[in-house]
Every structure is written in structure tokens, then in C-alpha cells.
Coordinates of C-alpha atoms in Angstrom, one line a residue:
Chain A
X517 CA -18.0 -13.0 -7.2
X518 CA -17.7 -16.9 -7.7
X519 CA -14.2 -16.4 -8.9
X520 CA -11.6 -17.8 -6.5
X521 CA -8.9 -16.1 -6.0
X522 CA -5.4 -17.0 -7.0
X523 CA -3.1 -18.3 -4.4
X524 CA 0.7 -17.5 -4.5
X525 CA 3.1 -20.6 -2.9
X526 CA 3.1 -19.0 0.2
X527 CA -0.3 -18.7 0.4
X528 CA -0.9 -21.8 3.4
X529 CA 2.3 -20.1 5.1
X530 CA 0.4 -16.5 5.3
X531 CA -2.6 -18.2 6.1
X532 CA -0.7 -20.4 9.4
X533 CA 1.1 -17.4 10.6
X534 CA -1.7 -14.6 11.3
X535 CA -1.6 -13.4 7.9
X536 CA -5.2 -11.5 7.2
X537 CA -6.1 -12.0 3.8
X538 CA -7.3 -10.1 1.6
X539 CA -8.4 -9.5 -1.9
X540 CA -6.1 -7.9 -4.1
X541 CA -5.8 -7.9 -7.7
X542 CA -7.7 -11.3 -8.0
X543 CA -4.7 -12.8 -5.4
X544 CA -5.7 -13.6 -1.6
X545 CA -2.6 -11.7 -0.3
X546 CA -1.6 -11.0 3.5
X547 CA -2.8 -7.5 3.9
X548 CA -0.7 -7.3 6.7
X549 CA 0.6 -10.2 10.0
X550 CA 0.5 -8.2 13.1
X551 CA 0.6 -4.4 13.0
X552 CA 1.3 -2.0 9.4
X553 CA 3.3 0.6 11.8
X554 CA 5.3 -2.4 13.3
X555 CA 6.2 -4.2 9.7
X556 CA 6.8 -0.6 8.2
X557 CA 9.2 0.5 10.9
X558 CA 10.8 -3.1 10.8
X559 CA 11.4 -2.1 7.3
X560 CA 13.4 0.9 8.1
X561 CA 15.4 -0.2 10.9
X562 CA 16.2 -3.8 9.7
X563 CA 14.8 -6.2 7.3
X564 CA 11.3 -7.4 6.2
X565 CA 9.9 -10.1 3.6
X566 CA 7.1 -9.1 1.3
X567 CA 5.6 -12.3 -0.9
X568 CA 5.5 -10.4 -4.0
X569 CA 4.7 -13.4 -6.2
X570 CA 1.3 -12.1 -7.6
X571 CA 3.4 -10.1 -9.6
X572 CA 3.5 -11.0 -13.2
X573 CA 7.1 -12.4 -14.8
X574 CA 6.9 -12.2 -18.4
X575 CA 10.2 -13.8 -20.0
X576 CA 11.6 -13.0 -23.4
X577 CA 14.3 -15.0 -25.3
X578 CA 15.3 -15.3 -28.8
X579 CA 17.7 -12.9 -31.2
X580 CA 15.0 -10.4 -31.2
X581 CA 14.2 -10.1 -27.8
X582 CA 16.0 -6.9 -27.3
X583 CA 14.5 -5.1 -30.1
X584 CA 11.0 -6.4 -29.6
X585 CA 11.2 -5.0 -25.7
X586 CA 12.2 -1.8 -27.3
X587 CA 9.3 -1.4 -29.4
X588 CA 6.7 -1.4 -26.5
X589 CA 8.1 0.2 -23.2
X590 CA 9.6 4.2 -23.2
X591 CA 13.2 3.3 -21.9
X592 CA 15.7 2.6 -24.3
X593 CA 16.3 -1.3 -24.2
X594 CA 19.0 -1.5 -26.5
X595 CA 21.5 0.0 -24.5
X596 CA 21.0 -2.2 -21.3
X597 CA 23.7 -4.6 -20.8
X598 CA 23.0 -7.8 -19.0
X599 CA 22.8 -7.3 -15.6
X600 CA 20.9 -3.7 -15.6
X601 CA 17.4 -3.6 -14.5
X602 CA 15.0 -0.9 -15.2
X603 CA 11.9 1.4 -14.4
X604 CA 10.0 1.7 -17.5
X605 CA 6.4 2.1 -18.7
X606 CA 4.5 0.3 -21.3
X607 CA 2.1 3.2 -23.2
X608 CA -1.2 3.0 -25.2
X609 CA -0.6 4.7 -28.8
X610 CA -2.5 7.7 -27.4
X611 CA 0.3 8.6 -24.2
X612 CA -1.6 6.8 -21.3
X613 CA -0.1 4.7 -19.0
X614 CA -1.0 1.3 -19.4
X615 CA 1.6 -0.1 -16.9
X616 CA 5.2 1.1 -14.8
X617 CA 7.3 -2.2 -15.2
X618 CA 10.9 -3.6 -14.4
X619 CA 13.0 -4.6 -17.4
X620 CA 15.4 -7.0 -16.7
X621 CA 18.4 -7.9 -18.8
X622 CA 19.9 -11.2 -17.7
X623 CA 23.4 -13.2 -18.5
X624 CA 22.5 -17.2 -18.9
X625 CA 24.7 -19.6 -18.1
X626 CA 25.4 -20.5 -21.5
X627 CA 27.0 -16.5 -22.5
X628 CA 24.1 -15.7 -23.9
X629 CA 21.0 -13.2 -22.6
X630 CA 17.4 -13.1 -21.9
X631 CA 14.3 -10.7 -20.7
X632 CA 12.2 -10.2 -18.1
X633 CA 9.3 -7.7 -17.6
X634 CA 8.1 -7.2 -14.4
X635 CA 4.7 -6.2 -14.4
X636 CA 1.6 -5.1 -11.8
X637 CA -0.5 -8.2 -11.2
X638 CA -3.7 -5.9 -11.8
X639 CA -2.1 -5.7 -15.3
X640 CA -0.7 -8.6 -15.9
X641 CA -3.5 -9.6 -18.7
X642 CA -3.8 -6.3 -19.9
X643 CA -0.4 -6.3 -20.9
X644 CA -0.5 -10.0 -21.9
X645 CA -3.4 -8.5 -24.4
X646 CA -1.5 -6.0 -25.7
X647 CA 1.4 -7.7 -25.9
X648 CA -0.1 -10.8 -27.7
X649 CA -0.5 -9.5 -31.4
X650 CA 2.6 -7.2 -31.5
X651 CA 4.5 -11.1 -30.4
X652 CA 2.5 -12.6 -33.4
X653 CA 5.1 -10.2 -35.6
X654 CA 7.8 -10.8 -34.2
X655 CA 8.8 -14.3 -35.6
X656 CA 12.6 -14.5 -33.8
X657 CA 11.1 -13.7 -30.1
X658 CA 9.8 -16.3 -27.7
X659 CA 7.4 -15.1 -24.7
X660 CA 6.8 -16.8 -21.9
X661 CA 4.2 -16.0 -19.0
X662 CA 6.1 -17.6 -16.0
X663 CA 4.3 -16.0 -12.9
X664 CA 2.6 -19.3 -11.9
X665 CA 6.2 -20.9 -12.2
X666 CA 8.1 -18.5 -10.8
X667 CA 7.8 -17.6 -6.8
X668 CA 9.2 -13.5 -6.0
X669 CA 9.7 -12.3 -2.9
X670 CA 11.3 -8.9 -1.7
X671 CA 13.9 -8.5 1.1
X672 CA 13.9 -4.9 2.2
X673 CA 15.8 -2.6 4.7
X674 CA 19.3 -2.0 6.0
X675 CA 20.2 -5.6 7.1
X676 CA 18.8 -6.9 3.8
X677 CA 22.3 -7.8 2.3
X678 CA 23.5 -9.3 5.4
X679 CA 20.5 -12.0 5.4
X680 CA 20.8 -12.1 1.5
X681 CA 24.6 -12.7 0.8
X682 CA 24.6 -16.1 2.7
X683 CA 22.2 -17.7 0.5
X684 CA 23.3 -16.4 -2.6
X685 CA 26.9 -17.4 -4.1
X686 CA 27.2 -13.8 -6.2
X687 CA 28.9 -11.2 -4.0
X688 CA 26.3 -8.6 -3.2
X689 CA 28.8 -6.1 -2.7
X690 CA 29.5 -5.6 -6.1
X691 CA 25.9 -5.4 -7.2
X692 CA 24.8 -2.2 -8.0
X693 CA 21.3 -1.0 -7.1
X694 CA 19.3 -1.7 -9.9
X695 CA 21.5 -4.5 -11.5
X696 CA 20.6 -8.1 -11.5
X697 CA 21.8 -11.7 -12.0
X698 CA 21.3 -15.2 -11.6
X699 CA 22.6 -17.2 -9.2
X700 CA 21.7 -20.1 -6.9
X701 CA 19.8 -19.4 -4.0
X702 CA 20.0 -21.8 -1.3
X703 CA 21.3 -24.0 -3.8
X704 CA 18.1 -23.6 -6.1
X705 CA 18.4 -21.8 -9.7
X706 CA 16.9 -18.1 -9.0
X707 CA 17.8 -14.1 -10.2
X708 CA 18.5 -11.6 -7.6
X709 CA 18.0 -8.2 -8.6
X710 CA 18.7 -5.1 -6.1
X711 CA 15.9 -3.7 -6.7
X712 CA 12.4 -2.8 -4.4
X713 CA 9.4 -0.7 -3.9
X714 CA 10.0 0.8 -0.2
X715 CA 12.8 3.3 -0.5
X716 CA 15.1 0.8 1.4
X717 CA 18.3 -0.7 0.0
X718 CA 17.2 -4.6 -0.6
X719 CA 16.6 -7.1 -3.0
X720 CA 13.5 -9.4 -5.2
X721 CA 14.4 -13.3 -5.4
X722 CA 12.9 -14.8 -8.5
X723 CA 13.0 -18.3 -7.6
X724 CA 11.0 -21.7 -8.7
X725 CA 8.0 -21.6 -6.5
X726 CA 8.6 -25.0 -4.9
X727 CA 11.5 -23.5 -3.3
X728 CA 9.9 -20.3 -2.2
X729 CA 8.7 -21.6 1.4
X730 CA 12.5 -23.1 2.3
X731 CA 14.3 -19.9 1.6
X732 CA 10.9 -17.7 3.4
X733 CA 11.9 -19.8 6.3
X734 CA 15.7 -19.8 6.2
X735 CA 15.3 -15.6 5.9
X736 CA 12.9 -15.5 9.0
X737 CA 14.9 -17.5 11.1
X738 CA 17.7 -14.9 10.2
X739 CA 15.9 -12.3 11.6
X740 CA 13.7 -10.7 8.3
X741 CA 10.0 -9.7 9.8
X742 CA 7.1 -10.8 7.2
X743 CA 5.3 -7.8 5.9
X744 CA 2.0 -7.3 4.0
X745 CA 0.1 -5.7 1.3
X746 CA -0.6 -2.3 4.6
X747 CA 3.4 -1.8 5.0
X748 CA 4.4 -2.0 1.2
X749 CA 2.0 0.9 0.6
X750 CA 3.0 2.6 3.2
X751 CA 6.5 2.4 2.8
X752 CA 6.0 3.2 -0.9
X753 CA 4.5 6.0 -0.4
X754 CA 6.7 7.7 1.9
X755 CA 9.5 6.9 -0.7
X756 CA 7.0 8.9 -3.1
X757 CA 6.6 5.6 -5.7
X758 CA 3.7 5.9 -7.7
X759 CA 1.5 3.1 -7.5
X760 CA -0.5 1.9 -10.8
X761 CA -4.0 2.2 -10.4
X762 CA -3.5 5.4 -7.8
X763 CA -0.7 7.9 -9.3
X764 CA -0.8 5.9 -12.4
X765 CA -3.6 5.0 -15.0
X766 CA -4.2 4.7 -18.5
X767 CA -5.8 8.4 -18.2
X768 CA -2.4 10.0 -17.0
X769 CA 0.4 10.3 -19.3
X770 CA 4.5 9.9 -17.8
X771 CA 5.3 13.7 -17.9
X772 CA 2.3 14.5 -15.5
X773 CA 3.4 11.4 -12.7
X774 CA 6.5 13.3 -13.1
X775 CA 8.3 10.3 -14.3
X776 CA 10.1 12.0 -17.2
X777 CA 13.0 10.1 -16.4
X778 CA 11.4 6.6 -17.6
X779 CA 10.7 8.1 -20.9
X780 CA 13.6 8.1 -24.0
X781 CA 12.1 9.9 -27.0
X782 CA 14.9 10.8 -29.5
X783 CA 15.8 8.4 -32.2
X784 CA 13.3 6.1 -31.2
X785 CA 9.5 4.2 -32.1
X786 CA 7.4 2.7 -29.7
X787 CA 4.2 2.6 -28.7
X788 CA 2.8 6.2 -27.4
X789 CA 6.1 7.6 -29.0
X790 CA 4.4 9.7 -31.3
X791 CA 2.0 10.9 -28.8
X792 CA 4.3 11.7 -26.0
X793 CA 6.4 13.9 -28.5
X794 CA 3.0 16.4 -28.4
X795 CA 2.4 15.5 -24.7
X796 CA 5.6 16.4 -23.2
X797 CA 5.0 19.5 -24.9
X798 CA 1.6 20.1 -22.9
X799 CA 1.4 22.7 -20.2
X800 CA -1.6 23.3 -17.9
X801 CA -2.6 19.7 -17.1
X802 CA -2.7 18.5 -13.5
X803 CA 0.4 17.2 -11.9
X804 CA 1.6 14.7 -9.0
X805 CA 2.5 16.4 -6.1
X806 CA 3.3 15.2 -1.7
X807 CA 1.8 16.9 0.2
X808 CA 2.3 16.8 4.1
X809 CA -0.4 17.5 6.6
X810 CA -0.7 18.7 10.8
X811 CA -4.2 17.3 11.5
X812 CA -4.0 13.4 12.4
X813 CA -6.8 12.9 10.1
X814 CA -5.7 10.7 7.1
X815 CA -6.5 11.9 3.4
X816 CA -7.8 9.0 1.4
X817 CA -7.9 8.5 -2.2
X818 CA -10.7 10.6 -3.9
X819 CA -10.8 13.7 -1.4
X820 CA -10.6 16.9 -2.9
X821 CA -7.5 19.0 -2.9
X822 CA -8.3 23.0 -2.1
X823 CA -6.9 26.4 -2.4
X824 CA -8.9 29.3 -0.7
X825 CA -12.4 26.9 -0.8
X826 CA -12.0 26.2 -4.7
X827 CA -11.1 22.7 -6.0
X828 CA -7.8 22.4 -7.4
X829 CA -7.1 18.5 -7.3
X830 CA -7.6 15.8 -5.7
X831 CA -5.4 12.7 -3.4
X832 CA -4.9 9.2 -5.1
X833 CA -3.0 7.7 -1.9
X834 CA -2.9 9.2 1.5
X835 CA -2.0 7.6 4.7
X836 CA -0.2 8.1 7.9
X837 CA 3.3 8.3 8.1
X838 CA 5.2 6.1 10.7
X839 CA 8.5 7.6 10.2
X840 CA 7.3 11.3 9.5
X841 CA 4.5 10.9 12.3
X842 CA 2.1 12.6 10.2
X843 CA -0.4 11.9 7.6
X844 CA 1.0 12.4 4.1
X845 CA -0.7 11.9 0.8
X846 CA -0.1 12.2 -3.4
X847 CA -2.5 13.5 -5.2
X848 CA -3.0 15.4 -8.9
X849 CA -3.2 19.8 -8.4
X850 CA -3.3 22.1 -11.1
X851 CA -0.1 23.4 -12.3
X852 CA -0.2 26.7 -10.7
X853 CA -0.6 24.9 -7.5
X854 CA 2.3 22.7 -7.6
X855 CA 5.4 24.5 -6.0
X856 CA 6.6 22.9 -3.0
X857 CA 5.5 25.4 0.2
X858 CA 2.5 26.5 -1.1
X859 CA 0.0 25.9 1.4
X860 CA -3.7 24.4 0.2
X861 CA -6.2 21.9 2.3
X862 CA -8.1 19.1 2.2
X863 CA -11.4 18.2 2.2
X864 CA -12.2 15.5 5.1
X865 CA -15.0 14.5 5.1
X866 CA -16.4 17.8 5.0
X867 CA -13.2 19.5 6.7
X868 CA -10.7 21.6 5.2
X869 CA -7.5 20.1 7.1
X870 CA -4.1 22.1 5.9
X871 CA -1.9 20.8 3.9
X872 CA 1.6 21.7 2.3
X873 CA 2.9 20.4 -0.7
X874 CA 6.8 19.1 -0.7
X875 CA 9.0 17.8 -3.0
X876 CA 8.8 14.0 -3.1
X877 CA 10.0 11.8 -1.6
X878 CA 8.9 12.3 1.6
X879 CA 11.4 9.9 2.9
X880 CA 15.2 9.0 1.3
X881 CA 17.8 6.5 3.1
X882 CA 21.3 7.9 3.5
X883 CA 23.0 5.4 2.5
X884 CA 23.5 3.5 -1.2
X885 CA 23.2 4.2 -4.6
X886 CA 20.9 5.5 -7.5
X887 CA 18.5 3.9 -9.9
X888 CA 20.2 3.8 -13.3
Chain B
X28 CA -15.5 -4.2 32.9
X29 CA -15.9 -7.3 32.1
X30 CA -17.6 -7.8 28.6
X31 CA -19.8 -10.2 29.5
X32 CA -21.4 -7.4 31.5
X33 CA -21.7 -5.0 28.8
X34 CA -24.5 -4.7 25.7
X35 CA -23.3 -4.5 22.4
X36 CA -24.4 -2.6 18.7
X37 CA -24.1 -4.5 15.8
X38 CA -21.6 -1.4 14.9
X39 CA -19.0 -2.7 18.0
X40 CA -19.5 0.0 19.9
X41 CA -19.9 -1.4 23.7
X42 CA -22.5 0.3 26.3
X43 CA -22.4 -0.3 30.3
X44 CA -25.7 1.0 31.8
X45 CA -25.7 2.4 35.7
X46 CA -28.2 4.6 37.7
X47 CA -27.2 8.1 38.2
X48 CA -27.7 10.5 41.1
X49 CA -30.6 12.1 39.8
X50 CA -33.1 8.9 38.8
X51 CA -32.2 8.5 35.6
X52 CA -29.4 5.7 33.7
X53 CA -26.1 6.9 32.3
X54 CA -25.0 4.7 29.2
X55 CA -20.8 4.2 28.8
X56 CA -20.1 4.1 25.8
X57 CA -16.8 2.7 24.0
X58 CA -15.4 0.1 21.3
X59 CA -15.1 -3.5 21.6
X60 CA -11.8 -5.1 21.6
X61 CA -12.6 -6.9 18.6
X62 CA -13.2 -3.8 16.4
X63 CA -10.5 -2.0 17.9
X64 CA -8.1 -5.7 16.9
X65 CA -9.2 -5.2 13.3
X66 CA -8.7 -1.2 13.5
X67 CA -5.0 -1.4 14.7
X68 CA -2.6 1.7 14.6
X69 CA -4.4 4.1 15.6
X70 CA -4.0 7.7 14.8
X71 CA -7.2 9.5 15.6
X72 CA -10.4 9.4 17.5
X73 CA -12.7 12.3 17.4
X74 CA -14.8 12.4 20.5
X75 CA -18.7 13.9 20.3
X76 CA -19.2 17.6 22.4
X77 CA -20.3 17.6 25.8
X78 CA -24.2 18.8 25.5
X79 CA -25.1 17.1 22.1
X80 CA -28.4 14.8 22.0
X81 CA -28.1 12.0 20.0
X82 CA -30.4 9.4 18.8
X83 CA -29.3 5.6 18.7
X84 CA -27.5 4.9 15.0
X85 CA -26.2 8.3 14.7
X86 CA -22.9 8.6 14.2
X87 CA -21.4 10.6 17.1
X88 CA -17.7 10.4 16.5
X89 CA -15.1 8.6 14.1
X90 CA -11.8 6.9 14.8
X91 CA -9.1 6.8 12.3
X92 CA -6.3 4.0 12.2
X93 CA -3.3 3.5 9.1
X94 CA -5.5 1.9 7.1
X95 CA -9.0 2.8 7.4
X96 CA -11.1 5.3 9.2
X97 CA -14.8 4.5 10.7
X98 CA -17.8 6.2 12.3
X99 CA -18.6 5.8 16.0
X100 CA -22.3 4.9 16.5
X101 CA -24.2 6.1 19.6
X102 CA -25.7 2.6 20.5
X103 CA -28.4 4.9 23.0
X104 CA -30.6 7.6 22.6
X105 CA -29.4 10.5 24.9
X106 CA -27.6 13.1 25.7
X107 CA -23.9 13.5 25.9
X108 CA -23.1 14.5 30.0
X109 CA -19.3 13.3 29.8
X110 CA -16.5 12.7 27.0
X111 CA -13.2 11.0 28.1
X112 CA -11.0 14.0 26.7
X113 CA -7.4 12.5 27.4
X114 CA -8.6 9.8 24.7
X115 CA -7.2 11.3 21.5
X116 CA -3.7 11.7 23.3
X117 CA -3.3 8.6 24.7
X118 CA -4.7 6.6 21.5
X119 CA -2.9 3.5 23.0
X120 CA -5.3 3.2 26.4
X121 CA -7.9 2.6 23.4
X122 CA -6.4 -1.5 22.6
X123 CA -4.6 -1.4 26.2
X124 CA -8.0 -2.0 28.1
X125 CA -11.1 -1.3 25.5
X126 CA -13.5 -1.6 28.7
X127 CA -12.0 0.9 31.3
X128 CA -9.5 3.0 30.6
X129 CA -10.4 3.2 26.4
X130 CA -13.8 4.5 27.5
X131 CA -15.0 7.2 25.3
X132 CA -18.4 9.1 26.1
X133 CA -21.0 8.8 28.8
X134 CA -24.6 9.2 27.6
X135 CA -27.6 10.0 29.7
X136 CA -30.4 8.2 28.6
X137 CA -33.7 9.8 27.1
X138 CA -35.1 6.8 26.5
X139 CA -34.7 3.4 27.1
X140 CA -36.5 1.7 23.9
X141 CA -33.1 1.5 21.8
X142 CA -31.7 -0.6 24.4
X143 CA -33.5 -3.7 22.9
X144 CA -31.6 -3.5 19.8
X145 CA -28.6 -3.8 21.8
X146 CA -26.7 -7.9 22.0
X147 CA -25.6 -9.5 24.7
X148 CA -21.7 -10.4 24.8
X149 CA -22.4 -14.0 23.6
X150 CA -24.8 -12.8 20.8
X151 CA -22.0 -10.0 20.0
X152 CA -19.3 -13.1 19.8
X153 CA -21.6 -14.9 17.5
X154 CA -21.4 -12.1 15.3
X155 CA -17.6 -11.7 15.3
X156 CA -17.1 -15.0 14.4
X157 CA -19.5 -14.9 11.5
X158 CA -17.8 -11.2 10.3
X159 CA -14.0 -12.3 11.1
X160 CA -14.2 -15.6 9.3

């Protein structure tokens, strides 16, 4: 592969501070600085950094913004009031996933409103693509890809709003968890949403990427650990997030990733409405399950699920669990093999190692709110 | 151990040769500190059983860490005459001291021919440089 890969502005930081770099989604990203268990339990306990900047920030403005939005994601957009984020997913016609997403709805300064659509940087010129001709007729809505322009990072874990608040001039203890706004942050125009992808309370800065390294700095000197690509996953997982291109693909439709919740069906047309009407009707079809495991030996993505020897699904993430202290994994089952408690195994390499399947997550904070 | 007194596989296991009571050579076997650096956390080694033969290249063993799990390559041709059993327990001895404590198996050698494959600690260097960069 000739291609090089696309840096994010923190990329010479990651590079200077023991970041090892790896390729992911056509980004060199820090897979991880010293030690996954250390970031991930850093995570819990305190406060880490993730660059998430690969991730693609697609902007809408314009009078028909709103309505446009609601046309191509399964959440109702027109209800969202400025300020509300949300977990939504962008459909092919035929019910697949093509993309989970955040939707943001944003006050400007000048009392009026604009969009942002968070989306996986593996899928950031998918969407682009699909979005590009349903844009073309839509006269009163103007797009803009702003990922290069735009830095993100993610501050995540129980001291996150103490290291936040100081640099931000909204009071974060009247945001909500999943609510959004701008602000300044360390005196540079940014959005802060509470919002993140590890189970922890926390927050994403959107921010101009020229002033990403300052505040980076200003947040490690605080006391936030950096993190990589190994903790996020890890973290996620325990929280039982699906991840796109694991739990999610264009070949699994919302109702089997369980994510019933991010899908609005009455009274509305988008794309994949018509389908999902029929699909949510489906039974039979495999579904996402946890599942929790004794051996130490790790299920990885691909290995076969098992119930008395016979195949009855397989894991898309597994890994080791720092805070459980076991290995834990997601995977697809058959229906019939789906409640939590009932006991099936794993095939590694060549080894049928028990497993259990729970209800997800496999980890929840105590403390704070709900996604809305 | 020092590693400059070890051989090396191309697969980063380590091996320390010594004589043994009855004539023949008993091979050491563990993992170099580089490999064990690019494992980190740790969550499972699987040692080989006392008694099995082995020929040099077959995988004997696998060690597991958060991220990524890997074979453990007999770097000799022999027979297995010891295993460090508290290994799998004490993951952490693995990174603490790679060429003492985080020893894993002792080999007795049939045959001596597959020790030519086998790098010195500056040739095994070479080769870390070239993998890690």
C-alpha cells in the first residue's frame, strides 16, 4: 500500500510521547502509550484523553437542515432541540447498517441553529457517497466536510468534569449527558458535548485543530492520562457499545444489534424506513449477545460460538476484561440461544472454553445520567 | 542471564545451552524482552507437557496478552524434561526478568543441527530494529 496515511494534529505529539502507531481506518493513530490495562483502568478511576480526530464532522446549516437530517438517519431529528445530541444510524434502503452516528443540534451565536453528524472514520466516504446525491436535492441545505478542520478529542472518567470545567466558560453542571454546546475552550471557539464511547461520564471537544495540541497539554498537565486506539476498545466493550465494522455492518440490521432504541418508525420516511417496518417484524435471525468466560484465554473476532459441539454463532469483539478480570466478548447466537445464563462455549483455537451469556453491559458507572 | 549470552529464533523465543549430568545439552527456553515489550498485559501462557518431543519451528506453547495472542516456537529439537509451572500464575515474572525468573521450558537436546539457525544477541538486535521501526 503506497497510500500514506492520514495524520490527525496530534499526530507529531503521539509520535514524541511513546505513542505506537498504528494503522487504522487509513489514520496512523496511537494504538496505545504505555500499557492498554494501565490507560483502561486510568479511565475508570480518573480521567484519560483519547485523540479522536479521525472521526469524521460532517456540518449541516441552512433552513432545511433539520428536515434533510431526518430523511437519512432512524432517530427522529425534528424533535431535537439545540443542545441534544444523539445515537442514531444511517440505513441502506434494504435495513442494513451503513453507519451508528452522533447527531448534534447546536445553538450559534447568532440565535440561530446548525448540524453535526458524527460519523466512523472507516465510513466517513461512504456516507459522504451516500449522502452526496440525496444533498444535490435538497436546495436550502449546505454540507460541509469539516474533519480536516476540526480537531476532537474525548475526556473520559470520573474526574473528567473537574479537568473540563476550567477551560470551558459553560457550567458543566448543568449539562446533561448527551446535550451539547458551544463555548470557548481555552479561549478558542469549540463545542463540548457530554457525550463518549467508554461507559464513563466525560466529554468530546470539537475544536480548530490548530488549537488541539495547547488544550492536549493544558488537560495532561491537569492530571488526564493519554489513551489509545487498545483502551477505547476495551473500555467500549465492557460498556457493551457496538463498534461499526464488529457488532455493526451493512449485513446486520438495528433490531438484531439490539439497538431498537436508535430507531423511530411511526409517522416517518427515511432511508431503510420501509424495510425496517418488515424487519423489526423478523424472528429467528441471529442476535448480539455478552457473553463472559472462566478460562484466561481471549475469544477473538471470528471464533465460533457452541452449544453441545454444534455451531450456533460466532464473536465479533472479544478481549480481556481489566475491571471484570476475565475475558469477555460480543458476538451474534441464534435466537434460541440468547437468554442471559445459558451456558455455551467457544471454540479456541480448537478448544471449547465455557462461556455464559449476560445481559450487556458488562460494566455500568453508578453515578450520572442516561442517554436521551 | 545476560542476553548477550543467549541464542535467539527469529520467532523471539530466547535459548541458553548447558551440559547436563548425563552427557548430553539441556536448551532453556523462554521469550525475549523485546517480544514480551510489544506483547504487554499479559493474561495467559500455556506451557508445553513434560515428556513431549518437539522438533525446532513447532509451536510448543502460546502466550496470550489484551491485545493479541501468539505461538511459542521451540527454537531446538528435543525433548521437553522440565516446564516452569508457577509461570501462568505469576504472568508478571514473564516482563519482570525475561532471562531468569520468566523462564519457561527446558529442552533436552536430540540434536544439535537446529542450533545453527539460531542468532546471536547482536544479530537478534539487528532484527528488532528492523521489525520495531
Amino acid at each position: 500500500m503506497a497510500t500514506a496515511l492520514a495524520q490527525t494534529p496530534l499526530f507529531d505529539w503521539h509520535a514524541s510521547h511513546g505513542g505506537r502507531m498504528v494503522d487504522f481506518a487509513g489514520w496512523s493513530m496511537p494504538v496505545q502509550y504505555t500499557s492498554i490495562v494501565a490507560e483502561h483502568t486510568a479511565t475508570r478511576t480518573a480521567a484519560t484523553l483519547f485523540d479522536i480526530s479521525h472521526m469524521g464532522r460532517l456540518r449541516f446549516d441552512g433552513p432545511g437542515a433539520a428536515g434533510f437530517l431526518d430523511s437519512v438517519v432512524t432517530r427522529r431529528v425534528t424533535d431535537q432541540q439545540p443542545g441534544q445530541v444523539r445515537y442514531s444510524l444511517v440505513t441502506r434502503d434494504d435495513g442494513g447498517i451503513l453507519d451508528d452516528v452522533l447527531v448534534y443540534h447546536l445553538a450559534d451565536a447568532g440565535g440561530g441553529s446548525y448540524w453535526l453528524m458524527v460519523v466512523n472514520a472507516s465510513n466517513r466516504t461512504k456516507i459522504v457517497e451516500f449522502l452526496e446525491p440525496r444533498l444535490a436535492l435538497a436546495s436550502d441545505v449546505l454540507f460541509t466536510d469539516a474533519t480536516f478542520d476540526w480537531a476532537m478529542i474525548a475526556v473520559q472518567g470520573p474526574h473528567a468534569s473537574a479537568l473540563v470545567q476550567p477551560l470551558v466558560e459553560r457550567s458543566l453542571d448543568t449539562m446533561k449527558y448527551y446535550h451539547a454546546a458551544e463555548t470557548r475552550i481555552a479561549g478558542h471557539g469549540g463545542i463540548v458535548s457530554r457525550t463518549g464511547y467508554t461507559g464513563e461520564d466525560g466529554y468530546e471537544l470539537i475544536l480548530g485543530a490548530r488549537a488541539i495540541e495547547g488544550v492536549w497539554q493544558t488537560l495532561i498537565a491537569a492530571g488526564a492520562t493519554p489513551a489509545g486506539l487498545g483502551a477505547r476498545d476495551t473500555l467500549r466493550l465492557e460498556a457493551g457499545m457496538p463498534l461499526y465494522g464488529h457488532e455493526l455492518s451493512e449485513a446486520i440490521d438495528p433490531f438484531q444489534a439490539g439497538l431498537d432504541f436508535a430507531v423511530n418508525l411511526p409517522d416517518r420516511a427515511f432511508s431503510g424506513s420501509a424495510a425496517l417496518q418488515t424487519l423489526k417484524q423478523r424472528t429467528g435471525v441471529p442476535c448480539r449477545v455478552g457473553l463472559t468466560m472462566t478460562s484466561k484465554r481471549v475469544p477473538r473476532e471470528g471464533f465460533h460460538i457452541l452449544s453441545s459441539d454444534k455451531v450456533v454463532g460466532s464473536v465479533t469483539s472479544g478481549t480481556f476484561s481489566p475491571t471484570l478480570e476475565c475475558p469477555i466478548a460480543m458476538g451474534y447466537v441464534q435466537p434460541e440461544f440468547a437468554q442471559p445464563d445459558t451456558e455455551l462455549a467457544i471454540d479456541i483455537r480448537g478448544r471449547a472454553e465455557p462461556a455464559r451469556v449476560v445481559t450487556l453491559p458488562f460494566y455500568r458507572r453508578t453515578t450520572k445520567g442516561s442517554r436521551t | 542471564m545476560k542476553p548477550e549470552n543467549l541464542l535467539f529464533a527469529k520467532t523471539h523465543e530466547w535459548v541458553y545451552i548447558e551440559p547436563d549430568a548425563s552427557g548430553g545439552k539441556v536448551a532453556t527456553v523462554g521469550i525475549s524482552a523485546f517480544a514480551l515489550e510489544a506483547l504487554t498485559d499479559l493474561v495467559y501462557i500455556e506451557l508445553p507437557k513434560l515428556g513431549r518431543t518437539l522438533k525446532a519451528g513447532e509451536s510448543f506453547g502460546e502466550i496470550e496478552s489484551v491485545k493479541a495472542v501468539s505461538d511459542l516456537y521451540s527454537p531446538v529439537d528435543g525433548t521437553v524434561v522440565a516446564v516452569h509451572d508457577a509461570l501462568p500464575n505469576q504472568l508478571e515474572a514473564l516482563p519482570a526478568d525475561p532471562y531468569g525468573n520468566g523462564w519457561i521450558a527446558k529442552i533436552k537436546l536430540a540434536d544439535e543441527s537446529a542450533l545453527g539457525e539460531l542468532m546471536n544477541y547482536a544479530a537478534y538486535q539487528k532484527q528488532c530494529a528492523e521489525e520495531g521501526h
